[in-house]
Amino acid sequence: MKRYDLIVVGAGPAGLSAAIEAARCGMKVAVFDENAKPGGQLFKQIHKFFGSKEHQAKIRGYKIGETLLAEADEAGVEVFLNATVAGIYLDKEVLVQIGEAMTHFKADTIIISTGAAENMVTFDGWTLPGVIGAGAAQTMMNLHGIKPGQRVLMLGSGNVGLVVSFQLMQAGCEVVALVDAAPRIGGYGVHAAKIARCGVPFYLSHTITKADGTDCVTGVTIAEFDEHFAPIPGTQKHFDVDTICLAVGLSPMSQLLKMAGCTMVDDPKRGGQVPLVSENGETSIPGLFAAGDVSGIEEASSAMIGGRMSGLAAAAYLGFLSESDKEKRLADLEVALNSLHQGMFAPGSKGKTVAKTDEGIAVSQSLLKKGYLEDTDLERFVHRSNQTDKNSGIHPVIECTQNIPCNPCQDACTKGCIKVGKTITALPQIDDASSCTGCGMCIAACSGQAIFLVDEDYAPGFASITLPYEFLPLPQKGEQGTALSRSGQPLGIAEIIDVRNAKAFDHTPLVTIKVPAGQAMTARFYQPTTQAMEQ
Amino acid sequence: MKRISDHPILGEPEKGQLVSFFMDGKPMEGFAGEPIAVALKAAGVMVHRYTHKAHEPRGIFCAIGRCTDCVMIVDGVPNIRTCITPLVSGMRVQTQDGVTALEVSE
Ligand SMILES: Cc1cc2nc3c(=O)[nH]c(=O)nc-3n(C[C@H](O)[C@H](O)[C@H](O)COP(=O)(O)OP(=O)(O)OC[C@H]3O[C@@H](n4cnc5c(N)ncnc54)[C@H](O)[C@@H]3O)c2cc1C
Ligand code: SF4
Ligand code: SF4
Ligand code: FES
């Protein structure tokens, strides 16, 4: 039987991070993953991540995955693919199915980082082909280059539902509506706003009552629900769709931990059945650790930190790392983890309604219910600097109004125009004393696509607006299309006056439109004319 | 077009060689190495199997090999998860009906 110092189950961000830290301490490490490709969820995530520099913010998920793989390789980690861990026994022995063969491996420490499985909901017709999980949609379009469908309805407004809706549009699908049974949008407002400005309607307090079709989905009916979860008569809405995408939450895949005999707890805040763990992921069984989504649903950034912590703890457990070194390095990671656990979406705030930001500003109810800021919300949030560069009237407008752990906008501006401060969940502020050159780095760095550059005096009677545009075809200079409002409503003709696609923008092209001066603070998206005709 | 020819972030998808295979006896094309389910999807096939008792259609649901909704008969072997099984030139894929192949009238 093959022996290792550490066996890691699951090669997602948590497992790879754990393996890297442990191997760097000198441990002999094996990682098993059931997939043909390592990286877990990361390889489906093509958007720029939140967080700060130490959490690899503004880097796209799949790029973070590539870096982790290279690091694991360099550290001498052995990664076994198409290798499903089927059992875990006393004395840290695991049974692995590789192809048709069942093989036993043994280690002195084990880290379980098997991630999470998607939840399901049932409704009339839910088993029809065309009803898919959000993860399936991501797998098809981002890994295999195929559209899950042409017209899609998304159920679930958490970050997964929001992010996948945007990605569906990037892949060329039409998202007809975003539906959630909750009365408020669950994910980040900035993610919702990106979709709303493309014209996608949100239906809160609604759910699916029926999927139509005999051999596959041809339509869907939704209805508003009352407080007893009964559909309210007359609120039914029907959509012609070929795909219904479910993004209704994740549950930890903790079966292996249970099988191993770890003490488990039911914790709705962490997503369900999770192991009882110490801060560095040690379970009730000495030498057996859990890291990442399997010990509580969070996100990749915290999964990587959690993984590193349990990797170090496993190394110390076997004496590959001194207690004092372990304490020192864990303390640093603790700080990094804590900075992610602040703000309105912190694990501790789950299910609570937050009425005000940390700054004491009333949150936008429109953002929570419809996915976009109302014009009346702007005064409270949008700081408009008066001071601009001598040569141009360009200045940033930041529409980021919730306390989320994120600050790449601050790092992006070398002119010091944007300040988030030490607490990364604070709302970004514009520093009136600095002058903006219009370089656009802040727009491209913003994970939430919430920054716009506005010049009210672009030409007599006209304003210019620069916005991020991650869609194809990329508009051409001189072309005319339609300016859309935050809610995706057409405002009138917009002319493309500039298109920038620098390497430093990392696939976030910046498009500058010219609109009547009165639309400087209302136009936030551009729709090419051909697209308007198709719909 | 179901395939994504150009993607704003990922560019052109990397694909293997174009090969032909058979779906319920009919020739179809797909890219070698991609999951069978992806080639079927590109060809517009939605139903992968019918359930044993109620004869209800099933298709891709999880796309990562967990739900078994997408299983089909591949080269005579039933219960193959087509979402994680790579396409090979000349493969014979059949709609599964319960645990046997669906009778197709030619
Ligand atoms: C649509 C979407 C958008 C997201 N956006 C963000 C974001 O912007 N920022 C962010 O930080 N996070 C984001 N996340 C969350 C993030 O992807 C997850 O929290 C993170 O991937 C969890 O890491 P993990 O290593 O715990 O699990 P995973 O990434 O799920 O990896 C677990 C791995 O273990 C394997 N495995 C499971 N069981 C076994 C077994 N028995 N044997 C062998 N292998 C097994 C799995 O196949 C998988 O490869 C998003 C998630 C989704 C779905
Ligand atoms: S455009 Fe450039 S100078 Fe202006 S705020 Fe953004 S990063 Fe700073
Ligand atoms: S404005 Fe700054 S803090 Fe807000 S989403 Fe963008 S980068 Fe993050
Ligand atoms: S679609 Fe779930 S196993 Fe293939």
XYZ file of C-alpha atoms and ligand atoms in Angstrom:
714
model
C 0.000 0.000 0.000
C 1.303 3.442 -0.991
C 2.032 5.747 1.956
C 2.072 9.521 2.227
C 2.517 12.062 5.009
C -0.659 13.785 3.843
C -3.568 12.787 1.649
C -5.820 15.576 0.359
C -9.243 14.698 -1.022
C -10.402 17.252 -3.623
C -8.190 19.418 -5.838
C -10.239 22.618 -5.602
C -8.812 25.891 -4.279
C -8.921 24.605 -0.681
C -7.281 21.243 -1.382
C -4.566 22.609 -3.656
C -3.701 25.398 -1.204
C -3.462 22.895 1.639
C -1.264 20.572 -0.413
C 1.079 23.399 -1.459
C 1.660 24.598 2.122
C 2.204 21.068 3.430
C 4.578 20.086 0.613
C 6.579 23.272 1.134
C 7.082 22.173 4.748
C 8.650 18.982 3.394
C 5.702 16.612 3.515
C 5.054 13.919 0.945
C 1.602 14.847 -0.349
C -0.971 13.148 -2.591
C -4.128 14.874 -3.851
C -7.056 12.914 -5.297
C -9.759 14.457 -7.464
C -12.615 12.718 -9.208
C -12.415 15.058 -12.207
C -10.273 14.777 -15.310
C -8.999 18.297 -14.611
C -7.881 19.728 -11.260
C -8.978 23.108 -9.865
C -12.502 22.397 -8.607
C -14.913 25.248 -9.185
C -12.180 27.721 -10.099
C -11.908 26.643 -13.727
C -15.506 27.562 -14.454
C -15.152 31.030 -13.015
C -14.201 33.481 -15.687
C -14.998 36.634 -13.734
C -12.620 38.824 -11.768
C -12.567 37.984 -8.079
C -13.378 40.209 -5.132
C -11.143 40.670 -2.105
C -7.864 42.523 -1.869
C -4.434 41.885 -3.350
C -3.572 39.155 -0.831
C -6.785 37.367 -1.860
C -5.848 37.727 -5.552
C -8.642 40.208 -6.213
C -9.318 41.359 -9.784
C -7.760 38.148 -11.120
C -10.120 35.834 -12.976
C -10.926 32.552 -11.199
C -9.432 30.236 -13.814
C -6.152 32.170 -13.762
C -5.955 31.700 -9.991
C -6.479 27.995 -10.631
C -3.603 27.885 -13.126
C -1.283 29.565 -10.605
C -2.252 27.102 -7.877
C -1.553 24.157 -10.168
C 1.872 25.477 -11.094
C 2.694 26.027 -7.423
C 1.529 22.539 -6.478
C 3.667 21.069 -9.233
C 6.704 23.045 -8.136
C 6.235 22.011 -4.506
C 6.263 18.347 -5.553
C 2.614 17.563 -4.866
C 1.363 14.388 -6.589
C -2.074 14.997 -8.113
C -4.153 11.945 -9.055
C -7.015 12.693 -11.477
C -10.112 10.641 -12.330
C -9.577 9.370 -8.797
C -12.684 9.214 -6.626
C -12.194 8.651 -2.934
C -14.903 6.124 -2.092
C -14.082 5.360 1.505
C -12.084 6.468 4.487
C -11.165 4.102 7.279
C -9.560 4.004 10.684
C -5.828 4.683 10.780
C -6.114 7.205 7.947
C -6.548 4.770 5.136
C -8.490 5.758 2.042
C -10.018 3.691 -0.739
C -9.639 5.318 -4.145
C -11.311 4.355 -7.390
C -8.966 5.154 -10.259
C -10.583 4.053 -13.487
C -12.002 0.597 -12.791
C -9.437 -0.240 -10.106
C -9.904 0.220 -6.359
C -6.669 1.073 -4.569
C -5.825 1.639 -0.909
C -3.596 4.515 0.178
C -2.433 5.377 3.666
C -1.271 8.607 5.257
C -0.531 10.063 8.678
C -2.766 13.069 8.101
C -5.792 13.650 5.861
C -7.414 16.862 4.653
C -10.925 16.599 3.234
C -11.717 19.406 0.794
C -14.468 17.889 -1.314
C -16.367 21.151 -1.787
C -20.108 21.334 -2.167
C -22.983 19.936 -4.194
C -25.747 21.999 -5.746
C -29.154 22.045 -4.086
C -32.282 21.286 -6.056
C -35.877 22.392 -5.961
C -38.823 20.526 -7.334
C -41.749 21.858 -9.343
C -44.076 20.460 -11.946
C -41.825 19.376 -14.825
C -38.514 19.836 -13.014
C -37.044 16.583 -14.374
C -37.488 17.594 -18.034
C -34.348 17.866 -20.135
C -33.528 21.592 -20.249
C -33.775 22.038 -16.470
C -30.142 22.230 -15.382
C -28.004 23.253 -12.434
C -26.084 26.539 -12.552
C -22.852 24.569 -12.251
C -23.851 22.571 -15.322
C -24.424 25.798 -17.245
C -20.937 27.004 -16.276
C -19.370 23.685 -17.165
C -20.977 23.620 -20.604
C -20.230 27.190 -21.627
C -16.918 27.890 -19.887
C -15.228 24.498 -20.129
C -16.763 22.969 -23.240
C -17.653 26.002 -25.344
C -21.317 25.211 -25.794
C -24.389 27.271 -24.950
C -26.648 25.555 -22.406
C -29.630 27.026 -24.286
C -30.797 30.039 -26.268
C -33.373 31.497 -23.866
C -32.800 30.902 -20.174
C -34.696 31.611 -16.966
C -32.523 31.693 -13.846
C -33.908 30.638 -10.464
C -31.869 31.996 -7.552
C -30.417 35.463 -7.001
C -27.440 34.600 -4.819
C -23.981 35.345 -6.183
C -23.974 32.080 -8.124
C -27.271 32.905 -9.868
C -26.099 36.430 -10.617
C -22.626 35.486 -11.842
C -23.887 32.628 -13.999
C -26.619 34.845 -15.526
C -23.974 37.325 -16.612
C -21.790 34.530 -17.969
C -24.765 33.148 -19.931
C -25.143 36.518 -21.625
C -21.407 36.620 -22.321
C -21.731 33.233 -24.004
C -24.460 34.651 -26.249
C -27.576 33.313 -24.503
C -30.571 35.441 -23.645
C -31.560 35.569 -19.958
C -35.292 36.310 -19.851
C -35.690 36.730 -16.088
C -34.075 36.177 -12.720
C -36.457 34.716 -10.169
C -36.107 34.242 -6.418
C -38.531 33.155 -3.698
C -36.856 35.505 -1.218
C -38.097 39.095 -1.038
C -34.567 40.437 -1.605
C -31.708 39.733 -3.994
C -29.287 37.465 -2.139
C -26.001 38.278 -3.864
C -23.915 41.416 -4.260
C -25.725 44.483 -5.582
C -22.926 45.152 -8.065
C -23.416 41.687 -9.621
C -27.185 42.326 -9.877
C -26.657 45.768 -11.420
C -24.531 44.319 -14.247
C -27.466 42.138 -15.284
C -30.210 44.700 -14.667
C -28.577 47.231 -16.967
C -28.703 44.678 -19.774
C -32.475 44.720 -19.334
C -32.987 41.471 -17.393
C -35.997 41.777 -15.051
C -35.872 40.468 -11.472
C -38.906 38.755 -9.947
C -38.528 38.539 -6.167
C -41.005 36.677 -3.920
C -41.672 34.557 -7.032
C -40.992 30.973 -7.827
C -41.486 28.496 -10.636
C -44.864 26.801 -10.665
C -44.454 24.761 -13.837
C -42.040 23.856 -16.597
C -43.786 23.117 -19.902
C -42.798 20.560 -22.481
C -43.138 16.862 -23.232
C -39.621 15.800 -24.255
C -37.788 18.961 -23.207
C -38.477 22.394 -21.757
C -40.430 24.736 -24.023
C -41.630 27.268 -21.463
C -41.950 28.137 -17.800
C -44.558 29.720 -15.558
C -43.684 31.683 -12.433
C -45.962 33.178 -9.804
C -45.730 35.441 -6.791
C -46.113 33.734 -3.428
C -47.831 34.908 -0.280
C -46.431 34.430 3.228
C -47.864 30.877 3.384
C -46.031 29.962 0.176
C -49.260 29.761 -1.797
C -49.242 31.253 -5.293
C -51.207 34.493 -5.481
C -53.901 34.148 -8.179
C -53.402 36.418 -11.145
C -49.660 36.843 -10.640
C -48.628 34.076 -13.052
C -46.205 35.016 -15.791
C -45.214 32.782 -18.660
C -41.934 32.808 -20.585
C -40.950 30.889 -23.694
C -37.595 29.359 -22.751
C -35.608 26.272 -23.673
C -33.583 26.243 -20.454
C -34.308 26.673 -16.756
C -31.219 27.125 -14.656
C -31.281 26.365 -10.922
C -28.964 28.276 -8.584
C -30.629 27.591 -5.274
C -27.668 27.107 -3.011
C -24.918 24.644 -2.233
C -24.602 21.967 0.436
C -21.288 20.751 1.865
C -20.291 17.307 0.553
C -19.344 16.074 3.980
C -20.162 12.346 3.610
C -16.527 11.252 3.865
C -16.096 13.124 7.139
C -19.206 11.499 8.514
C -17.974 8.106 7.344
C -14.679 8.709 9.124
C -16.576 9.238 12.370
C -16.024 12.983 12.841
C -18.423 14.817 15.120
C -20.866 16.571 12.792
C -23.157 19.540 13.408
C -26.171 20.865 11.545
C -25.456 24.497 10.843
C -27.755 26.291 8.398
C -25.365 29.271 8.366
C -22.622 27.020 7.009
C -24.956 25.297 4.534
C -25.993 22.085 6.310
C -24.180 19.064 7.780
C -20.657 20.159 8.569
C -17.874 18.769 10.758
C -17.110 20.352 14.084
C -13.714 21.999 13.476
C -11.121 24.166 15.205
C -10.011 27.490 13.623
C -7.455 25.687 11.513
C -9.855 23.006 10.334
C -8.964 20.099 12.633
C -11.960 17.811 13.157
C -12.787 15.807 16.278
C -10.349 13.151 14.984
C -6.717 14.215 15.537
C -4.821 14.552 12.257
C -7.987 14.711 10.160
C -8.828 18.162 8.789
C -11.585 19.761 6.698
C -11.107 22.848 4.536
C -13.127 24.892 2.049
C -16.823 24.606 1.218
C -17.063 21.159 2.839
C -16.757 22.766 6.262
C -19.056 25.696 5.490
C -20.166 27.277 2.198
C -18.207 30.442 1.520
C -16.131 31.377 -1.494
C -12.875 30.539 -3.176
C -10.836 33.252 -1.458
C -11.671 31.976 2.007
C -11.373 28.366 0.819
C -7.758 29.063 -0.196
C -6.918 30.612 3.169
C -8.687 27.810 5.042
C -6.782 25.280 2.957
C -3.450 26.883 3.727
C -4.288 26.919 7.432
C -5.080 23.215 7.550
C -1.997 22.418 5.445
C 0.175 24.182 8.007
C -1.662 22.584 10.908
C -1.159 19.124 9.384
C 2.550 19.871 8.955
C 2.839 20.926 12.596
C 0.869 17.853 13.707
C 3.561 15.601 12.224
C 6.442 17.826 13.315
C 7.318 19.231 9.867
C 6.725 22.714 11.253
C 7.540 24.001 14.729
C 4.653 25.069 16.959
C 5.939 28.634 17.122
C 6.288 28.901 13.325
C 2.837 27.455 12.936
C 1.344 29.974 15.358
C 3.038 32.875 13.600
C 1.911 31.870 10.126
C -1.605 30.989 11.203
C -1.953 34.395 12.857
C -1.192 36.108 9.511
C -3.713 33.958 7.682
C -6.267 34.657 10.398
C -5.985 38.385 9.663
C -6.455 37.776 5.923
C -9.494 35.602 6.623
C -11.036 38.086 9.019
C -10.858 40.870 6.471
C -13.100 38.758 4.212
C -15.522 38.050 7.030
C -16.658 41.646 7.465
C -19.480 43.647 5.963
C -23.067 43.014 4.971
C -22.474 39.598 3.431
C -20.298 38.198 6.247
C -21.136 34.615 7.236
C -22.545 35.966 10.518
C -24.966 38.304 8.742
C -26.666 35.558 6.728
C -30.431 35.951 6.798
C -30.327 39.366 8.487
C -31.672 42.499 6.862
C -29.152 45.265 6.881
C -30.811 48.684 6.748
C -27.709 50.847 6.755
C -24.151 50.614 5.524
C -21.261 50.713 8.000
C -21.029 54.381 7.062
C -24.618 54.908 8.261
C -26.124 55.410 4.782
C -29.545 53.843 4.146
C -29.108 50.957 1.673
C -30.875 51.162 -1.668
C -34.127 49.178 -1.525
C -34.355 49.314 -5.292
C -30.987 47.578 -5.574
C -32.249 44.806 -3.285
C -35.564 44.368 -5.081
C -34.944 45.302 -8.711
C -31.187 45.003 -9.041
C -30.386 48.614 -9.790
C -29.929 51.943 -8.048
C -32.826 54.364 -8.430
C -31.935 57.922 -9.442
C -33.003 59.020 -5.957
C -30.362 56.732 -4.404
C -27.577 58.488 -6.220
C -27.227 61.555 -4.018
C -26.612 59.359 -1.003
C -23.926 57.269 -2.630
C -22.405 58.723 -5.717
C -19.709 61.152 -4.791
C -18.970 63.504 -7.592
C -15.653 65.141 -7.391
C -15.579 68.744 -8.514
C -11.888 68.796 -9.066
C -10.838 67.344 -12.371
C -7.726 67.331 -14.475
C -6.952 70.676 -16.033
C -7.171 69.260 -19.521
C -10.269 67.160 -19.161
C -13.463 67.089 -17.182
C -13.315 63.315 -16.799
C -13.992 61.909 -13.362
C -14.888 58.494 -11.933
C -18.393 57.724 -10.734
C -18.482 54.732 -8.391
C -21.747 52.869 -7.960
C -20.633 50.443 -5.274
C -23.032 50.896 -2.376
C -22.774 47.833 -0.149
C -20.072 46.815 2.325
C -18.439 43.972 0.417
C -14.865 42.728 0.933
C -13.237 44.339 -2.068
C -10.689 47.028 -2.864
C -8.879 46.581 -6.214
C -10.269 49.967 -7.343
C -8.083 51.635 -4.740
C -4.930 49.837 -5.887
C -5.720 50.476 -9.536
C -5.624 54.250 -9.309
C -2.038 55.428 -9.165
C -3.324 59.020 -8.950
C -4.928 58.330 -5.596
C -8.432 59.243 -6.745
C -10.078 56.252 -5.061
C -9.893 55.412 -1.356
C -11.287 52.357 0.385
C -8.994 52.467 3.400
C -7.762 49.755 5.754
C -11.086 47.987 6.187
C -11.672 46.485 2.774
C -15.436 46.332 3.240
C -15.686 50.131 3.486
C -17.390 51.898 0.560
C -14.925 53.334 -1.949
C -14.659 57.111 -1.797
C -13.435 59.580 -4.364
C -10.672 61.863 -3.207
C -11.487 65.362 -4.402
C -7.906 66.470 -4.005
C -6.594 64.100 -6.688
C -7.136 64.569 -10.378
C -8.261 61.855 -12.738
C -6.448 61.316 -16.036
C -9.127 59.056 -17.492
C -6.710 56.118 -17.816
C -9.522 53.634 -17.112
C -7.516 51.280 -14.905
C -10.118 51.522 -12.138
C -12.931 50.384 -14.453
C -10.991 47.354 -15.622
C -9.919 46.420 -12.076
C -13.411 46.640 -10.595
C -14.685 43.116 -10.003
C -18.225 44.464 -9.769
C -18.102 46.547 -12.968
C -19.398 49.415 -10.866
C -17.096 52.221 -11.991
C -17.827 54.625 -14.849
C -15.901 57.607 -16.134
C -18.103 60.582 -16.845
C -17.335 63.850 -18.580
C -20.325 66.176 -18.419
C -18.658 68.694 -20.738
C -17.438 66.399 -23.476
C -18.925 68.660 -26.161
C -21.556 71.399 -26.045
C -24.765 69.645 -25.039
C -23.094 66.221 -24.812
C -21.526 64.094 -22.106
C -19.218 61.118 -22.498
C -19.472 57.946 -20.435
C -16.842 55.221 -20.343
C -18.071 51.801 -19.300
C -16.816 48.208 -19.110
C -18.070 46.047 -21.985
C -17.270 42.322 -21.730
C -19.442 41.237 -24.649
C -19.026 40.405 -28.307
C -19.106 41.851 -30.860
C -17.038 44.697 -29.517
C -18.559 47.999 -30.716
C -16.524 50.015 -33.228
C -15.621 53.662 -32.988
C -18.138 55.776 -34.901
C -20.927 53.224 -34.601
C -24.329 54.260 -33.265
C -26.532 52.268 -30.937
C -28.797 52.744 -27.963
C -27.889 54.054 -24.529
C -29.505 52.020 -21.761
C -30.337 53.139 -18.230
C -29.452 51.256 -15.028
C -32.669 49.290 -15.465
C -31.865 48.508 -19.088
C -34.423 50.937 -20.516
C -33.531 52.578 -23.841
C -32.724 56.268 -23.419
C -31.887 57.233 -26.981
C -29.060 57.203 -29.465
C -25.488 56.770 -28.236
C -22.414 57.124 -30.412
C -19.247 55.155 -29.741
C -16.407 57.660 -29.541
C -13.671 55.417 -28.183
C -12.926 51.725 -27.634
C -9.904 50.699 -25.566
C -8.784 47.147 -25.055
C -5.343 47.301 -23.451
C -3.627 44.161 -22.207
C -3.623 45.612 -18.688
C -7.430 45.664 -18.770
C -7.413 41.830 -18.877
C -10.312 41.283 -21.291
C -12.450 44.102 -19.945
C -12.664 46.455 -22.931
C -13.630 50.053 -22.168
C -16.209 51.631 -24.424
C -16.852 55.385 -24.395
C -20.241 56.625 -25.549
C -21.470 60.111 -26.354
C -24.940 60.912 -25.061
C -27.006 64.080 -24.515
C -25.661 65.939 -21.461
C -28.847 65.208 -19.514
C -28.040 61.470 -19.568
C -24.610 61.798 -17.945
C -25.879 60.253 -14.730
C -28.489 57.921 -16.194
C -26.937 56.139 -19.203
C -24.963 53.121 -18.005
C -24.916 50.590 -20.826
C -24.713 50.370 -24.590
C -26.770 48.193 -26.862
C -25.719 47.743 -30.475
C -28.473 48.376 -33.017
C -28.442 44.847 -34.463
C -29.145 43.373 -31.049
C -32.099 45.668 -30.517
C -33.560 44.504 -33.834
C -33.133 40.820 -33.044
C -35.178 41.040 -29.882
C -25.671 28.040 -33.333
C -25.243 26.165 -30.071
C -21.459 26.162 -30.051
C -19.712 29.319 -28.882
C -17.453 30.352 -31.755
C -15.823 33.285 -29.987
C -16.036 34.253 -26.314
C -15.282 37.734 -24.903
C -13.088 36.321 -22.123
C -12.038 32.859 -23.269
C -11.629 33.494 -26.997
C -12.104 30.570 -29.363
C -12.754 27.287 -27.550
C -9.959 24.732 -27.963
C -11.317 21.621 -29.577
C -10.008 18.264 -30.768
C -10.412 16.800 -34.218
C -13.822 16.730 -35.886
C -14.977 13.102 -35.909
C -18.182 11.277 -36.737
C -20.180 9.010 -34.465
C -23.610 7.399 -34.474
C -26.613 8.438 -32.452
C -29.394 5.830 -32.574
C -27.916 4.741 -35.898
C -27.816 8.231 -37.410
C -24.384 9.686 -38.261
C -23.432 12.845 -36.345
C -20.326 14.930 -35.873
C -18.505 16.116 -32.777
C -15.013 16.902 -31.544
C -12.865 14.049 -30.292
C -12.211 14.263 -26.560
C -15.153 16.469 -25.667
C -17.854 14.870 -23.518
C -20.330 12.861 -25.614
C -23.111 14.989 -24.080
C -21.554 18.159 -25.524
C -21.453 16.718 -29.040
C -25.089 15.632 -28.666
C -26.098 19.036 -27.361
C -24.432 20.714 -30.343
C -26.440 18.413 -32.603
C -29.656 19.384 -30.822
C -30.219 16.096 -28.952
C -31.945 16.814 -25.619
C -33.228 13.401 -24.476
C -30.555 10.955 -23.301
C -32.752 8.338 -21.732
C -36.241 7.413 -20.554
C -36.831 6.265 -16.997
C -37.673 2.620 -16.403
C -41.129 2.773 -14.836
C -42.703 6.089 -15.792
C -40.944 6.395 -19.181
C -40.025 10.022 -18.470
C -37.321 11.783 -20.500
C -34.010 12.782 -18.901
C -31.126 14.875 -20.225
C -28.082 16.725 -18.947
C -28.637 18.018 -15.420
C -25.363 18.347 -13.462
C -22.809 17.974 -16.296
C -20.185 16.743 -13.816
C -21.002 13.063 -13.480
C -23.016 13.158 -10.273
C -26.724 12.867 -11.079
C -26.762 10.004 -13.669
C -29.539 11.751 -15.629
C -27.428 11.704 -18.793
C -26.594 8.000 -18.954
C -26.863 6.274 -22.342
C -25.785 3.101 -24.079
C -22.330 3.647 -25.528
C -20.825 0.951 -27.760
C -23.327 -1.474 -26.320
C -22.643 -0.695 -22.652
C -25.553 0.828 -20.711
C -25.407 3.443 -17.929
C -22.490 5.434 -19.353
C -22.419 8.987 -17.976
C -22.149 10.884 -21.253
C -21.339 14.225 -19.589
C -17.917 12.970 -18.472
C -17.154 10.333 -21.106
C -14.959 11.626 -23.943
C -16.171 11.239 -27.524
C -14.205 8.850 -29.707
C -14.454 8.586 -33.480
C -17.001 5.979 -34.610
C -18.709 5.618 -31.217
C -22.183 4.136 -31.230
C -24.421 6.060 -28.850
C -28.001 4.984 -28.141
C -30.873 6.493 -26.197
C -31.370 4.355 -23.115
C -34.862 3.109 -22.295
C -34.844 1.854 -18.724
C -31.701 -0.238 -18.937
C -31.926 -1.275 -22.590
C -31.673 0.610 -25.863
C -34.675 2.543 -27.119
C -36.241 0.922 -30.169
C -35.837 3.345 -33.024
C -37.865 2.961 -36.157
C -35.595 3.632 -39.066
C -20.983 30.296 -9.997
C -20.042 30.458 -8.861
C -19.409 31.692 -8.696
C -18.513 31.883 -7.666
N -17.872 33.104 -7.554
C -16.894 33.279 -6.613
C -16.163 34.523 -6.494
O -16.380 35.484 -7.225
N -15.209 34.625 -5.555
C -14.952 33.608 -4.721
O -14.069 33.748 -3.895
N -15.642 32.436 -4.788
C -16.613 32.244 -5.704
N -17.338 31.045 -5.768
C -17.173 30.034 -4.744
C -16.008 29.125 -4.914
O -15.948 28.594 -6.206
C -16.077 27.983 -3.926
O -16.349 28.473 -2.652
C -14.744 27.264 -3.902
O -14.501 26.675 -5.148
C -14.684 26.210 -2.801
O -13.456 25.540 -2.882
P -13.268 24.067 -2.415
O -11.848 23.745 -2.696
O -13.768 23.933 -1.042
O -14.250 23.189 -3.315
P -14.326 22.893 -4.881
O -13.784 23.991 -5.685
O -15.738 22.503 -5.126
O -13.389 21.632 -5.080
C -13.660 20.352 -4.529
C -13.088 19.291 -5.426
O -13.177 18.034 -4.786
C -13.593 17.051 -5.698
N -14.204 15.930 -4.964
C -15.347 15.938 -4.265
N -15.580 14.718 -3.714
C -14.546 13.928 -4.072
C -14.185 12.568 -3.813
N -14.940 11.785 -3.053
N -13.041 12.086 -4.353
C -12.265 12.879 -5.112
N -12.544 14.167 -5.382
C -13.662 14.694 -4.869
C -14.562 17.822 -6.559
O -14.811 17.200 -7.789
C -13.830 19.143 -6.728
O -12.925 19.126 -7.794
C -18.266 30.829 -6.770
C -18.916 29.587 -6.925
C -19.788 29.377 -7.949
C -20.469 28.038 -8.103
S -9.458 56.663 -14.666
Fe -7.361 56.342 -13.933
S -6.841 58.246 -12.888
Fe -9.062 58.256 -13.130
S -9.845 57.386 -11.215
Fe -9.635 55.690 -12.652
S -7.598 54.842 -12.276
Fe -7.666 56.873 -11.317
S -15.873 49.767 -6.742
Fe -14.061 48.928 -5.717
S -14.896 47.903 -3.919
Fe -16.622 48.229 -5.313
S -16.764 46.340 -6.533
Fe -15.482 47.789 -7.668
S -13.367 47.270 -7.089
Fe -14.722 46.356 -5.559
S -25.573 15.173 -16.263
Fe -25.424 14.472 -14.216
S -24.201 12.660 -14.460
Fe -24.200 13.515 -16.444
